[in-house]
């Protein structure tokens, strides 16, 4: 272990003295410290902080990713400049040398990530104190409850639409409605009917109500602890002021909880949050909420809009499970896992290729890992495009590439799956399970596999060059 | 305990063929090389550029893998990590980290040997003293001259007190002071029983320090053997004397013609070696405290390199005692160098020249008599030559001029 650490220390010294690491540290510093002065957001305090968090965390991830790839230059340089001759003639096994390099890069990344995290946290509070408030009380409350928190989300339980679909299907069969339908498929018909009932359920007409049930609401059931219902409403016809009025009644007297009535007057087409005291949650950890599409405000016009709760924007119940600080730590841990994997990839490439090629290959893998979902979707879309003249050849190429790509993804992870920036920015909980999955898949399994390849290749290669 | 006879290095049918991208053989750098280096030997690997010296060394160090043949270092494959802890290596150029200072460089390599912190610092300081760079220990290697970097290269090769030292072109890029110093180190370490492999095409260096050499050409061994055997010139006799008058020379010439019916080929005044002359000038400048930014003269070889380890004490003491006893033994006539022995009646000629009726058969030259101004280490490998000189000195009756004779002998 001592000579692994010797190589790691040396790597850190190289990073700092050769100024590669310092350049990236300065860049991270400029981004993190400069962003609050250049980002406006939506002019609200919450918007400003969310924008800052979004850009600062994303920029940090990208810059440290680049640093990781550039730091792997060390191994390539030692091979080219032949410093490796002196190292490999010392009693250090080759695997220890590669692991030492990886440990050095990882330690630098950890340090920089720590610095970036502390700075970002500090700047969040700086923005909080210095941002001019629109509505001081509202801004602070929104920030405290929706951004600087770690909330767990529970989606509403949908009714069993298949039951209604089956009933109608049976009625239709009895009435012989399908008798003359060519190539009739009962399963498809049931699914269609089910979708119809769901679509109907999602639309709330004027003066109509809808019930949302939430289960597994494992929060503190006290009045002081608030739970939040988050939803987005789309309306069929806009009022002149683009505001919809409605009423929420939260609680279930049948289960012995108080009922809270909350009239809302909100902008259409945006996400909104309704805060409810935690004692509205029943003892069986369920919460019942009624939504009434009716204007509860006296003296205002009668609302005629039809409100739709779309499937893509499901109604959620959010409740506090942790602090922003620990959420940030968990997000940084996920970032660190990605950087650990990337360091292994970069070292693997430099054991095989010269630095420019290795750098290009590492960046490619970085991009492939980051855009995995997008690329797979694109490939799926392409493979279904039969319109062109060369559709069969094209399909063959695309399908082949897709298979290769999927095969490569057995090793190349889906970075998007562990991208927690959006989650943190929205005040959602970056769960420990998620982090543990990231550690297991990225930091342990895939990093070890890639590092194993790097060690194997480095062990087999001759580190000296032809010099006759 | 008997001295280990297991070769430090053994290669059998060693071949190295470099291939191109398509795996086609391109260059046969080493062909069927059989090599044995015994413990305690200073072994020279000679050859012109591209003869396969460096490739052989790289294979010995596990930096290149042989295409064919076997190779063992301390009886194990060269890639064995444990073997590497017993080796010191100075490559043909100083492949050091430009961003580290000298002290950090030695510390890093010391860490790779897992030396404790105290030992690392102590050895670093002493080695920097030895190579004359203690005063520049805080400067980055990138700012060093080539020669200074070579000196750090030498220091790093010695940080682990190696049993087997591999030096590839050790004096290239060095000023005469540094070159001399490296040769002194080689002599000193050789004297202490370390095994040294020296690769060079500076033949004078090899001749100065090596016991045995192998000459490579085109990757193949062309000659091998004891350096004294290989260089022995059996068809001439050389007598060195203080300056003689033309008359005396004429008489000597006549005497040789009369007794041997041969003529003297050359009569000239011996010259001092340029290296010795240069070093004298530099020493004078140093004595005058003239400022320099480069390496200083350097110090003695650190104690840790010349101390005998506990585990091998008996073995080494035995060998040292044996060599010491050899030194004080009377030099039999057969042990005289060929240049002086094989010309048959040369002793008689000398006797006649000097008018000595019965020259003593046995003379015991004591090493204690070596003048102080000549470093002992530079004399040690030449014990038998010194003995020869002393025999002749005695015969010539000029024992008080030993030091000049010794220099001439070296030249």
Short mmCIF file of C-alpha atoms in Angstrom, two decimals, chain A:
data_model
loop_
_atom_site.label_atom_id
_atom_site.label_comp_id
_atom_site.label_asym_id
_atom_site.label_seq_id
_atom_site.Cartn_x
_atom_site.Cartn_y
_atom_site.Cartn_z
CA UNK A 1 0.00 0.00 0.00
CA UNK A 2 2.83 2.39 0.81
CA UNK A 3 4.17 2.49 -2.71
CA UNK A 4 0.65 2.79 -4.15
CA UNK A 5 0.28 5.87 -2.03
CA UNK A 6 3.74 7.05 -3.14
CA UNK A 7 2.56 6.98 -6.77
CA UNK A 8 -0.70 8.67 -5.78
CA UNK A 9 1.14 11.44 -3.93
CA UNK A 10 3.40 11.90 -6.88
CA UNK A 11 0.38 12.15 -9.17
CA UNK A 12 -1.15 14.83 -6.96
CA UNK A 13 2.12 16.77 -6.89
CA UNK A 14 2.31 16.53 -10.66
CA UNK A 15 -1.26 17.75 -11.07
CA UNK A 16 -0.61 20.76 -8.90
CA UNK A 17 2.92 21.62 -10.05
CA UNK A 18 2.18 21.14 -13.75
CA UNK A 19 -0.78 23.48 -13.18
CA UNK A 20 -3.31 21.24 -14.96
CA UNK A 21 -5.30 20.80 -11.78
CA UNK A 22 -4.88 24.42 -10.79
CA UNK A 23 -6.28 25.62 -14.11
CA UNK A 24 -9.39 23.53 -13.59
CA UNK A 25 -9.65 24.60 -9.97
CA UNK A 26 -9.55 28.23 -11.06
CA UNK A 27 -12.19 27.52 -13.73
CA UNK A 28 -14.45 25.81 -11.19
CA UNK A 29 -13.87 28.73 -8.84
CA UNK A 30 -14.73 31.28 -11.53
CA UNK A 31 -17.91 29.44 -12.46
CA UNK A 32 -19.09 28.92 -8.90
CA UNK A 33 -18.19 32.38 -7.69
CA UNK A 34 -19.17 34.20 -10.87
CA UNK A 35 -22.52 32.58 -11.61
CA UNK A 36 -24.52 34.29 -8.83
CA UNK A 37 -23.65 37.64 -10.36
CA UNK A 38 -24.63 36.69 -13.88
CA UNK A 39 -27.72 34.50 -13.44
CA UNK A 40 -31.13 36.06 -13.08
CA UNK A 41 -33.38 33.01 -12.98
CA UNK A 42 -37.06 34.01 -12.94
CA UNK A 43 -36.20 36.98 -10.71
CA UNK A 44 -37.52 35.18 -7.63
CA UNK A 45 -35.16 34.07 -4.89
CA UNK A 46 -36.04 30.43 -5.47
CA UNK A 47 -35.46 30.82 -9.19
CA UNK A 48 -32.09 32.50 -8.65
CA UNK A 49 -30.88 29.78 -6.31
CA UNK A 50 -32.24 26.97 -8.45
CA UNK A 51 -30.54 28.42 -11.54
CA UNK A 52 -27.30 28.87 -9.64
CA UNK A 53 -27.39 25.31 -8.31
CA UNK A 54 -28.24 23.90 -11.71
CA UNK A 55 -25.43 25.66 -13.58
CA UNK A 56 -22.79 25.50 -10.85
CA UNK A 57 -23.25 21.78 -10.21
CA UNK A 58 -23.41 20.91 -13.92
CA UNK A 59 -20.34 23.02 -14.70
CA UNK A 60 -18.45 21.45 -11.80
CA UNK A 61 -19.29 17.97 -13.06
CA UNK A 62 -18.16 18.77 -16.60
CA UNK A 63 -14.97 20.56 -15.55
CA UNK A 64 -13.93 17.82 -13.15
CA UNK A 65 -14.70 15.26 -15.82
CA UNK A 66 -12.34 17.08 -18.16
CA UNK A 67 -9.73 17.39 -15.43
CA UNK A 68 -9.92 13.65 -14.84
CA UNK A 69 -9.25 12.93 -18.49
CA UNK A 70 -6.41 15.45 -18.68
CA UNK A 71 -4.84 14.13 -15.49
CA UNK A 72 -4.53 10.70 -17.06
CA UNK A 73 -1.97 12.33 -19.33
CA UNK A 74 0.51 11.62 -16.56
CA UNK A 75 0.74 7.93 -17.43
CA UNK A 76 1.00 8.60 -21.17
CA UNK A 77 3.68 11.22 -20.55
CA UNK A 78 5.71 8.87 -18.40
CA UNK A 79 5.64 6.32 -21.19
CA UNK A 80 6.61 8.85 -23.85
CA UNK A 81 9.23 10.65 -21.76
CA UNK A 82 10.52 7.32 -20.44
CA UNK A 83 10.27 8.26 -16.78
CA UNK A 84 8.50 4.95 -16.52
CA UNK A 85 11.92 3.25 -16.92
CA UNK A 86 12.95 4.47 -13.52
CA UNK A 87 9.63 3.65 -11.87
CA UNK A 88 9.21 0.17 -13.33
CA UNK A 89 12.73 -0.79 -12.29
CA UNK A 90 11.77 -0.12 -8.70
CA UNK A 91 10.02 -2.79 -6.61
CA UNK A 92 6.50 -1.76 -7.46
CA UNK A 93 4.11 -4.14 -9.18
CA UNK A 94 2.50 -2.78 -12.30
CA UNK A 95 -0.99 -3.09 -10.88
CA UNK A 96 0.07 -0.98 -7.93
CA UNK A 97 1.40 1.67 -10.28
CA UNK A 98 -1.91 1.86 -12.19
CA UNK A 99 -3.93 1.83 -8.98
CA UNK A 100 -1.63 4.53 -7.56
CA UNK A 101 -2.28 6.74 -10.58
CA UNK A 102 -6.02 6.16 -10.25
CA UNK A 103 -5.89 6.89 -6.55
CA UNK A 104 -4.00 10.13 -7.23
CA UNK A 105 -6.57 11.34 -9.75
CA UNK A 106 -9.40 10.28 -7.45
CA UNK A 107 -7.88 12.07 -4.47
CA UNK A 108 -7.49 15.26 -6.49
CA UNK A 109 -11.07 14.94 -7.69
CA UNK A 110 -12.30 14.36 -4.17
CA UNK A 111 -10.47 17.43 -2.90
CA UNK A 112 -11.73 19.63 -5.72
CA UNK A 113 -15.25 18.30 -5.39
CA UNK A 114 -15.14 19.03 -1.68
CA UNK A 115 -13.93 22.58 -2.36
CA UNK A 116 -16.59 23.05 -5.04
CA UNK A 117 -19.31 21.68 -2.73
CA UNK A 118 -18.35 23.97 0.14
CA UNK A 119 -18.14 26.96 -2.19
CA UNK A 120 -21.48 26.18 -3.81
CA UNK A 121 -23.10 25.82 -0.40
CA UNK A 122 -21.57 29.11 0.71
CA UNK A 123 -22.72 30.86 -2.45
CA UNK A 124 -26.28 29.56 -2.01
CA UNK A 125 -26.39 31.36 1.31
CA UNK A 126 -24.72 34.41 -0.16
CA UNK A 127 -27.41 34.61 -2.84
CA UNK A 128 -30.08 34.02 -0.23
CA UNK A 129 -28.91 36.97 1.82
CA UNK A 130 -28.18 39.33 -1.02
CA UNK A 131 -30.90 38.62 -3.60
CA UNK A 132 -33.50 41.42 -3.60
CA UNK A 133 -36.79 39.88 -2.41
CA UNK A 134 -40.06 40.21 -4.30
CA UNK A 135 -42.10 39.03 -1.38
CA UNK A 136 -39.73 38.41 1.50
CA UNK A 137 -41.94 36.04 3.47
CA UNK A 138 -43.18 34.11 0.46
CA UNK A 139 -39.68 33.88 -1.09
CA UNK A 140 -38.10 32.60 2.11
CA UNK A 141 -40.88 30.11 2.73
CA UNK A 142 -40.72 28.81 -0.83
CA UNK A 143 -36.95 28.47 -0.61
CA UNK A 144 -37.05 26.79 2.78
CA UNK A 145 -39.80 24.35 1.83
CA UNK A 146 -39.12 23.61 -1.82
CA UNK A 147 -35.43 24.03 -2.55
CA UNK A 148 -33.23 23.88 0.53
CA UNK A 149 -34.79 20.61 1.63
CA UNK A 150 -34.68 16.93 0.84
CA UNK A 151 -38.16 15.74 0.11
CA UNK A 152 -39.43 12.34 -0.74
CA UNK A 153 -42.15 12.14 -3.39
CA UNK A 154 -45.09 9.76 -3.52
CA UNK A 155 -47.21 9.65 -6.64
CA UNK A 156 -50.97 9.45 -6.33
CA UNK A 157 -52.58 6.04 -6.58
CA UNK A 158 -54.63 5.81 -9.72
CA UNK A 159 -57.99 4.04 -9.65
CA UNK A 160 -58.15 0.63 -11.28
CA UNK A 161 -59.34 1.69 -14.71
CA UNK A 162 -59.20 -1.88 -16.04
CA UNK A 163 -62.22 -2.73 -13.90
CA UNK A 164 -64.31 -0.08 -15.68
CA UNK A 165 -62.83 -1.10 -19.01
CA UNK A 166 -63.71 -4.77 -18.46
CA UNK A 167 -67.26 -3.88 -17.51
CA UNK A 168 -67.76 -1.78 -20.64
CA UNK A 169 -66.04 -4.43 -22.74
CA UNK A 170 -68.47 -7.06 -21.48
CA UNK A 171 -71.42 -4.78 -22.21
CA UNK A 172 -70.13 -4.15 -25.72
CA UNK A 173 -69.64 -7.85 -26.33
CA UNK A 174 -73.14 -8.56 -25.14
CA UNK A 175 -74.45 -5.87 -27.46
CA UNK A 176 -72.47 -7.39 -30.32
CA UNK A 177 -70.58 -4.21 -31.06
CA UNK A 178 -67.45 -6.11 -32.02
CA UNK A 179 -69.09 -8.75 -34.18
CA UNK A 180 -68.28 -7.10 -37.48
CA UNK A 181 -64.88 -5.73 -36.52
CA UNK A 182 -62.20 -7.33 -38.71
CA UNK A 183 -59.10 -8.76 -36.91
CA UNK A 184 -60.58 -7.85 -33.58
CA UNK A 185 -58.10 -7.98 -30.70
CA UNK A 186 -59.81 -8.08 -27.28
CA UNK A 187 -56.64 -7.16 -25.36
CA UNK A 188 -56.10 -4.05 -27.46
CA UNK A 189 -59.71 -3.10 -27.04
CA UNK A 190 -59.51 -3.49 -23.25
CA UNK A 191 -56.36 -1.36 -23.19
CA UNK A 192 -58.06 1.30 -25.31
CA UNK A 193 -61.05 1.37 -22.99
CA UNK A 194 -58.77 1.57 -19.97
CA UNK A 195 -56.95 4.53 -21.50
CA UNK A 196 -60.24 6.20 -22.21
CA UNK A 197 -61.30 5.94 -18.57
CA UNK A 198 -57.94 7.24 -17.40
CA UNK A 199 -58.11 10.22 -19.76
CA UNK A 200 -61.59 10.92 -18.48
CA UNK A 201 -60.41 10.71 -14.89
CA UNK A 202 -57.60 13.15 -15.56
CA UNK A 203 -59.97 15.83 -16.75
CA UNK A 204 -61.92 17.78 -14.14
CA UNK A 205 -64.79 19.80 -15.51
CA UNK A 206 -66.28 22.94 -13.96
CA UNK A 207 -67.76 22.31 -10.52
CA UNK A 208 -66.46 18.76 -10.57
CA UNK A 209 -64.17 17.17 -7.97
CA UNK A 210 -61.45 14.58 -8.10
CA UNK A 211 -59.98 12.48 -5.28
CA UNK A 212 -56.28 11.76 -5.03
CA UNK A 213 -55.07 8.99 -2.74
CA UNK A 214 -51.49 8.75 -1.55
CA UNK A 215 -49.97 5.74 0.20
CA UNK A 216 -46.74 5.17 2.12
CA UNK A 217 -46.60 8.71 3.39
CA UNK A 218 -43.91 7.96 5.97
CA UNK A 219 -43.59 11.40 7.44
CA UNK A 220 -43.93 12.90 10.86
CA UNK A 221 -47.67 13.21 11.47
CA UNK A 222 -47.68 16.53 13.32
CA UNK A 223 -49.28 19.82 12.58
CA UNK A 224 -45.90 21.55 12.57
CA UNK A 225 -44.51 19.26 9.89
CA UNK A 226 -45.87 20.17 6.51
CA UNK A 227 -46.47 17.89 3.55
CA UNK A 228 -46.79 19.30 0.07
CA UNK A 229 -49.03 18.43 -2.85
CA UNK A 230 -47.28 19.29 -6.08
CA UNK A 231 -49.21 19.45 -9.30
CA UNK A 232 -49.40 21.12 -12.65
CA UNK A 233 -52.71 22.06 -14.18
CA UNK A 234 -53.46 22.52 -17.82
CA UNK A 235 -56.69 24.25 -18.65
CA UNK A 236 -58.71 24.07 -21.83
CA UNK A 237 -59.62 27.76 -21.81
CA UNK A 238 -57.62 30.48 -20.16
CA UNK A 239 -59.15 33.13 -18.03
CA UNK A 240 -58.19 36.66 -19.03
CA UNK A 241 -55.77 36.89 -16.10
CA UNK A 242 -54.39 33.38 -16.82
CA UNK A 243 -55.22 32.39 -13.27
CA UNK A 244 -57.23 29.39 -12.21
CA UNK A 245 -59.10 29.18 -8.94
CA UNK A 246 -59.81 25.94 -7.17
CA UNK A 247 -60.18 24.35 -3.77
CA UNK A 248 -58.23 21.58 -2.08
CA UNK A 249 -59.65 19.68 0.87
CA UNK A 250 -57.01 17.49 2.45
CA UNK A 251 -57.59 14.89 5.15
CA UNK A 252 -59.84 11.95 5.76
CA UNK A 253 -62.28 12.29 8.68
CA UNK A 254 -63.15 8.60 8.22
CA UNK A 255 -59.60 7.82 9.36
CA UNK A 256 -59.70 10.33 12.15
CA UNK A 257 -57.62 13.10 10.60
CA UNK A 258 -58.49 16.76 10.49
CA UNK A 259 -59.54 18.16 7.12
CA UNK A 260 -57.82 21.26 5.80
CA UNK A 261 -59.46 23.40 3.15
CA UNK A 262 -57.07 25.34 0.98
CA UNK A 263 -58.36 27.71 -1.67
CA UNK A 264 -55.84 28.35 -4.45
CA UNK A 265 -55.50 31.06 -7.03
CA UNK A 266 -52.63 30.10 -9.32
CA UNK A 267 -51.09 30.72 -12.73
CA UNK A 268 -52.10 28.13 -15.30
CA UNK A 269 -49.61 25.82 -16.98
CA UNK A 270 -47.06 25.84 -14.16
CA UNK A 271 -46.19 23.62 -11.26
CA UNK A 272 -47.67 24.61 -7.92
CA UNK A 273 -47.35 23.39 -4.40
CA UNK A 274 -49.99 23.29 -1.71
CA UNK A 275 -48.70 22.92 1.85
CA UNK A 276 -50.73 20.89 4.28
CA UNK A 277 -50.07 20.14 7.98
CA UNK A 278 -48.68 16.65 8.55
CA UNK A 279 -51.51 15.58 10.84
CA UNK A 280 -53.71 15.27 7.73
CA UNK A 281 -51.88 12.02 7.08
CA UNK A 282 -53.79 9.05 8.48
CA UNK A 283 -52.39 6.50 10.86
CA UNK A 284 -52.08 3.98 8.02
CA UNK A 285 -49.75 6.48 6.28
CA UNK A 286 -52.29 7.41 3.64
CA UNK A 287 -53.47 10.84 2.69
CA UNK A 288 -56.62 11.75 0.85
CA UNK A 289 -56.93 14.99 -1.08
CA UNK A 290 -60.00 16.32 -2.90
CA UNK A 291 -59.65 18.76 -5.73
CA UNK A 292 -62.69 20.88 -6.55
CA UNK A 293 -62.72 22.80 -9.83
CA UNK A 294 -64.73 25.67 -8.47
CA UNK A 295 -63.88 29.25 -7.62
CA UNK A 296 -63.95 29.54 -3.83
CA UNK A 297 -63.21 33.26 -3.84
CA UNK A 298 -66.29 35.34 -3.29
CA UNK A 299 -66.93 38.15 -5.71
CA UNK A 300 -64.74 36.74 -8.48
CA UNK A 301 -66.06 35.32 -11.72
CA UNK A 302 -67.38 31.80 -11.96
CA UNK A 303 -64.76 29.50 -13.35
CA UNK A 304 -65.65 27.60 -16.53
CA UNK A 305 -62.30 26.08 -17.36
CA UNK A 306 -61.73 22.36 -17.70
CA UNK A 307 -58.63 21.36 -15.78
CA UNK A 308 -56.44 18.45 -16.78
CA UNK A 309 -53.91 16.58 -14.65
CA UNK A 310 -51.69 15.07 -17.34
CA UNK A 311 -49.99 11.74 -17.01
CA UNK A 312 -46.61 13.32 -17.73
CA UNK A 313 -47.08 15.64 -14.77
CA UNK A 314 -48.48 13.30 -12.18
CA UNK A 315 -49.76 14.76 -8.93
CA UNK A 316 -47.25 14.09 -6.16
CA UNK A 317 -47.16 14.29 -2.43
CA UNK A 318 -43.85 15.52 -1.04
CA UNK A 319 -42.69 15.28 2.53
CA UNK A 320 -39.48 16.15 4.31
CA UNK A 321 -36.98 13.35 4.83
CA UNK A 322 -33.67 15.17 5.19
CA UNK A 323 -31.69 18.34 4.93
CA UNK A 324 -30.32 20.16 1.90
CA UNK A 325 -26.80 19.81 3.25
CA UNK A 326 -26.89 16.02 3.34
CA UNK A 327 -28.65 16.02 0.02
CA UNK A 328 -25.74 18.00 -1.42
CA UNK A 329 -23.28 15.55 0.12
CA UNK A 330 -25.11 12.61 -1.45
CA UNK A 331 -25.20 14.35 -4.82
CA UNK A 332 -21.46 15.00 -4.59
CA UNK A 333 -20.95 11.32 -3.76
CA UNK A 334 -22.75 10.33 -6.95
CA UNK A 335 -20.61 12.82 -8.89
CA UNK A 336 -17.53 11.32 -7.29
CA UNK A 337 -18.60 7.83 -8.36
CA UNK A 338 -18.80 9.00 -11.96
CA UNK A 339 -15.39 10.62 -11.73
CA UNK A 340 -13.91 7.43 -10.28
CA UNK A 341 -15.22 5.48 -13.24
CA UNK A 342 -14.01 8.12 -15.67
CA UNK A 343 -10.53 8.08 -14.11
CA UNK A 344 -10.37 4.32 -14.67
CA UNK A 345 -11.49 4.75 -18.28
CA UNK A 346 -8.94 7.49 -18.92
CA UNK A 347 -6.15 5.35 -17.45
CA UNK A 348 -7.26 2.36 -19.50
CA UNK A 349 -7.02 4.47 -22.64
CA UNK A 350 -3.59 5.85 -21.78
CA UNK A 351 -2.22 2.37 -21.18
CA UNK A 352 -3.10 1.54 -24.79
CA UNK A 353 -3.00 4.76 -26.79
CA UNK A 354 -0.94 7.91 -26.96
CA UNK A 355 -2.47 10.80 -25.06
CA UNK A 356 -4.32 12.57 -27.91
CA UNK A 357 -6.02 9.33 -28.96
CA UNK A 358 -6.65 8.32 -25.35
CA UNK A 359 -8.10 11.75 -24.63
CA UNK A 360 -10.46 11.51 -27.60
CA UNK A 361 -11.51 7.98 -26.67
CA UNK A 362 -12.13 8.98 -23.04
CA UNK A 363 -14.22 11.98 -24.07
CA UNK A 364 -16.23 9.78 -26.39
CA UNK A 365 -16.99 7.37 -23.57
CA UNK A 366 -17.82 10.28 -21.28
CA UNK A 367 -20.32 11.58 -23.83
CA UNK A 368 -21.74 8.12 -24.55
CA UNK A 369 -22.24 7.50 -20.85
CA UNK A 370 -23.82 10.90 -20.34
CA UNK A 371 -26.15 10.72 -23.33
CA UNK A 372 -26.94 7.04 -23.18
CA UNK A 373 -30.70 7.37 -22.94
CA UNK A 374 -30.80 9.95 -25.69
CA UNK A 375 -28.65 7.85 -28.03
CA UNK A 376 -30.67 4.71 -27.44
CA UNK A 377 -33.88 6.60 -28.12
CA UNK A 378 -32.38 8.09 -31.25
CA UNK A 379 -31.30 4.67 -32.45
CA UNK A 380 -34.76 3.26 -31.80
CA UNK A 381 -36.30 6.12 -33.71
CA UNK A 382 -33.89 5.67 -36.62
CA UNK A 383 -34.46 1.97 -36.78
CA UNK A 384 -38.20 2.55 -37.24
CA UNK A 385 -37.73 5.01 -40.06
CA UNK A 386 -38.50 2.94 -43.13
CA UNK A 387 -39.33 5.81 -45.40
CA UNK A 388 -36.10 6.19 -47.33
CA UNK A 389 -34.87 4.32 -50.38
CA UNK A 390 -32.06 2.53 -48.54
CA UNK A 391 -34.20 1.62 -45.58
CA UNK A 392 -33.01 -1.99 -45.37
CA UNK A 393 -29.30 -1.11 -45.48
CA UNK A 394 -29.85 1.76 -43.14
CA UNK A 395 -31.81 -0.42 -40.79
CA UNK A 396 -29.06 -3.01 -40.84
CA UNK A 397 -26.40 -0.40 -40.02
CA UNK A 398 -28.46 1.24 -37.33
CA UNK A 399 -29.45 -2.06 -35.75
CA UNK A 400 -25.85 -3.27 -35.80
CA UNK A 401 -24.66 -0.06 -34.23
CA UNK A 402 -27.43 -0.30 -31.65
CA UNK A 403 -26.35 -3.82 -30.72
CA UNK A 404 -22.70 -2.80 -30.45
CA UNK A 405 -23.72 0.19 -28.43
CA UNK A 406 -25.84 -1.90 -26.10
CA UNK A 407 -22.97 -4.32 -25.72
CA UNK A 408 -20.62 -1.46 -24.88
CA UNK A 409 -23.11 -0.25 -22.36
CA UNK A 410 -22.66 -3.42 -20.44
CA UNK A 411 -19.46 -1.69 -19.36
CA UNK A 412 -20.27 1.95 -20.04
CA UNK A 413 -22.75 3.05 -17.40
CA UNK A 414 -25.69 5.36 -17.83
CA UNK A 415 -24.47 8.54 -16.19
CA UNK A 416 -27.92 10.04 -16.67
CA UNK A 417 -29.29 7.48 -14.25
CA UNK A 418 -27.09 8.93 -11.54
CA UNK A 419 -27.57 12.57 -12.44
CA UNK A 420 -29.02 14.02 -9.26
CA UNK A 421 -28.63 17.72 -10.05
CA UNK A 422 -32.23 18.18 -11.15
CA UNK A 423 -33.38 16.25 -8.09
CA UNK A 424 -31.42 18.45 -5.72
CA UNK A 425 -32.44 21.65 -7.45
CA UNK A 426 -36.09 20.68 -7.02
CA UNK A 427 -35.57 19.98 -3.34
CA UNK A 428 -36.07 16.24 -3.83
CA UNK A 429 -34.30 13.65 -1.81
CA UNK A 430 -31.17 12.15 -3.31
CA UNK A 431 -31.86 8.87 -1.62
CA UNK A 432 -29.27 6.78 0.12
CA UNK A 433 -30.37 3.75 -1.90
CA UNK A 434 -29.68 5.70 -5.07
CA UNK A 435 -26.24 6.66 -3.79
CA UNK A 436 -25.49 3.08 -2.76
CA UNK A 437 -26.52 1.90 -6.21
CA UNK A 438 -24.18 4.46 -7.71
CA UNK A 439 -21.33 3.35 -5.48
CA UNK A 440 -21.98 -0.31 -6.26
CA UNK A 441 -22.33 0.09 -10.01
CA UNK A 442 -20.03 2.98 -10.85
CA UNK A 443 -17.41 3.14 -8.14
CA UNK A 444 -17.07 -0.55 -7.48
CA UNK A 445 -18.24 -2.88 -10.22
CA UNK A 446 -17.58 -0.95 -13.41
CA UNK A 447 -14.58 0.96 -12.14
CA UNK A 448 -13.00 -2.30 -11.01
CA UNK A 449 -13.72 -3.95 -14.35
CA UNK A 450 -12.21 -1.07 -16.32
CA UNK A 451 -9.28 -0.74 -13.94
CA UNK A 452 -8.77 -4.49 -14.23
CA UNK A 453 -8.56 -4.15 -18.01
CA UNK A 454 -6.12 -1.28 -17.63
CA UNK A 455 -3.91 -3.33 -15.31
CA UNK A 456 -4.04 -6.35 -17.61
CA UNK A 457 -3.07 -4.33 -20.67
CA UNK A 458 -0.36 -2.45 -18.82
CA UNK A 459 1.00 -5.67 -17.40
CA UNK A 460 1.29 -7.21 -20.84
CA UNK A 461 2.81 -4.25 -22.61
CA UNK A 462 6.49 -3.50 -22.88
CA UNK A 463 7.05 -0.15 -21.29
CA UNK A 464 10.29 0.50 -23.16
CA UNK A 465 10.42 1.46 -26.80
CA UNK A 466 12.37 0.28 -29.79
CA UNK A 467 15.69 2.06 -29.71
CA UNK A 468 17.93 0.23 -32.14
#
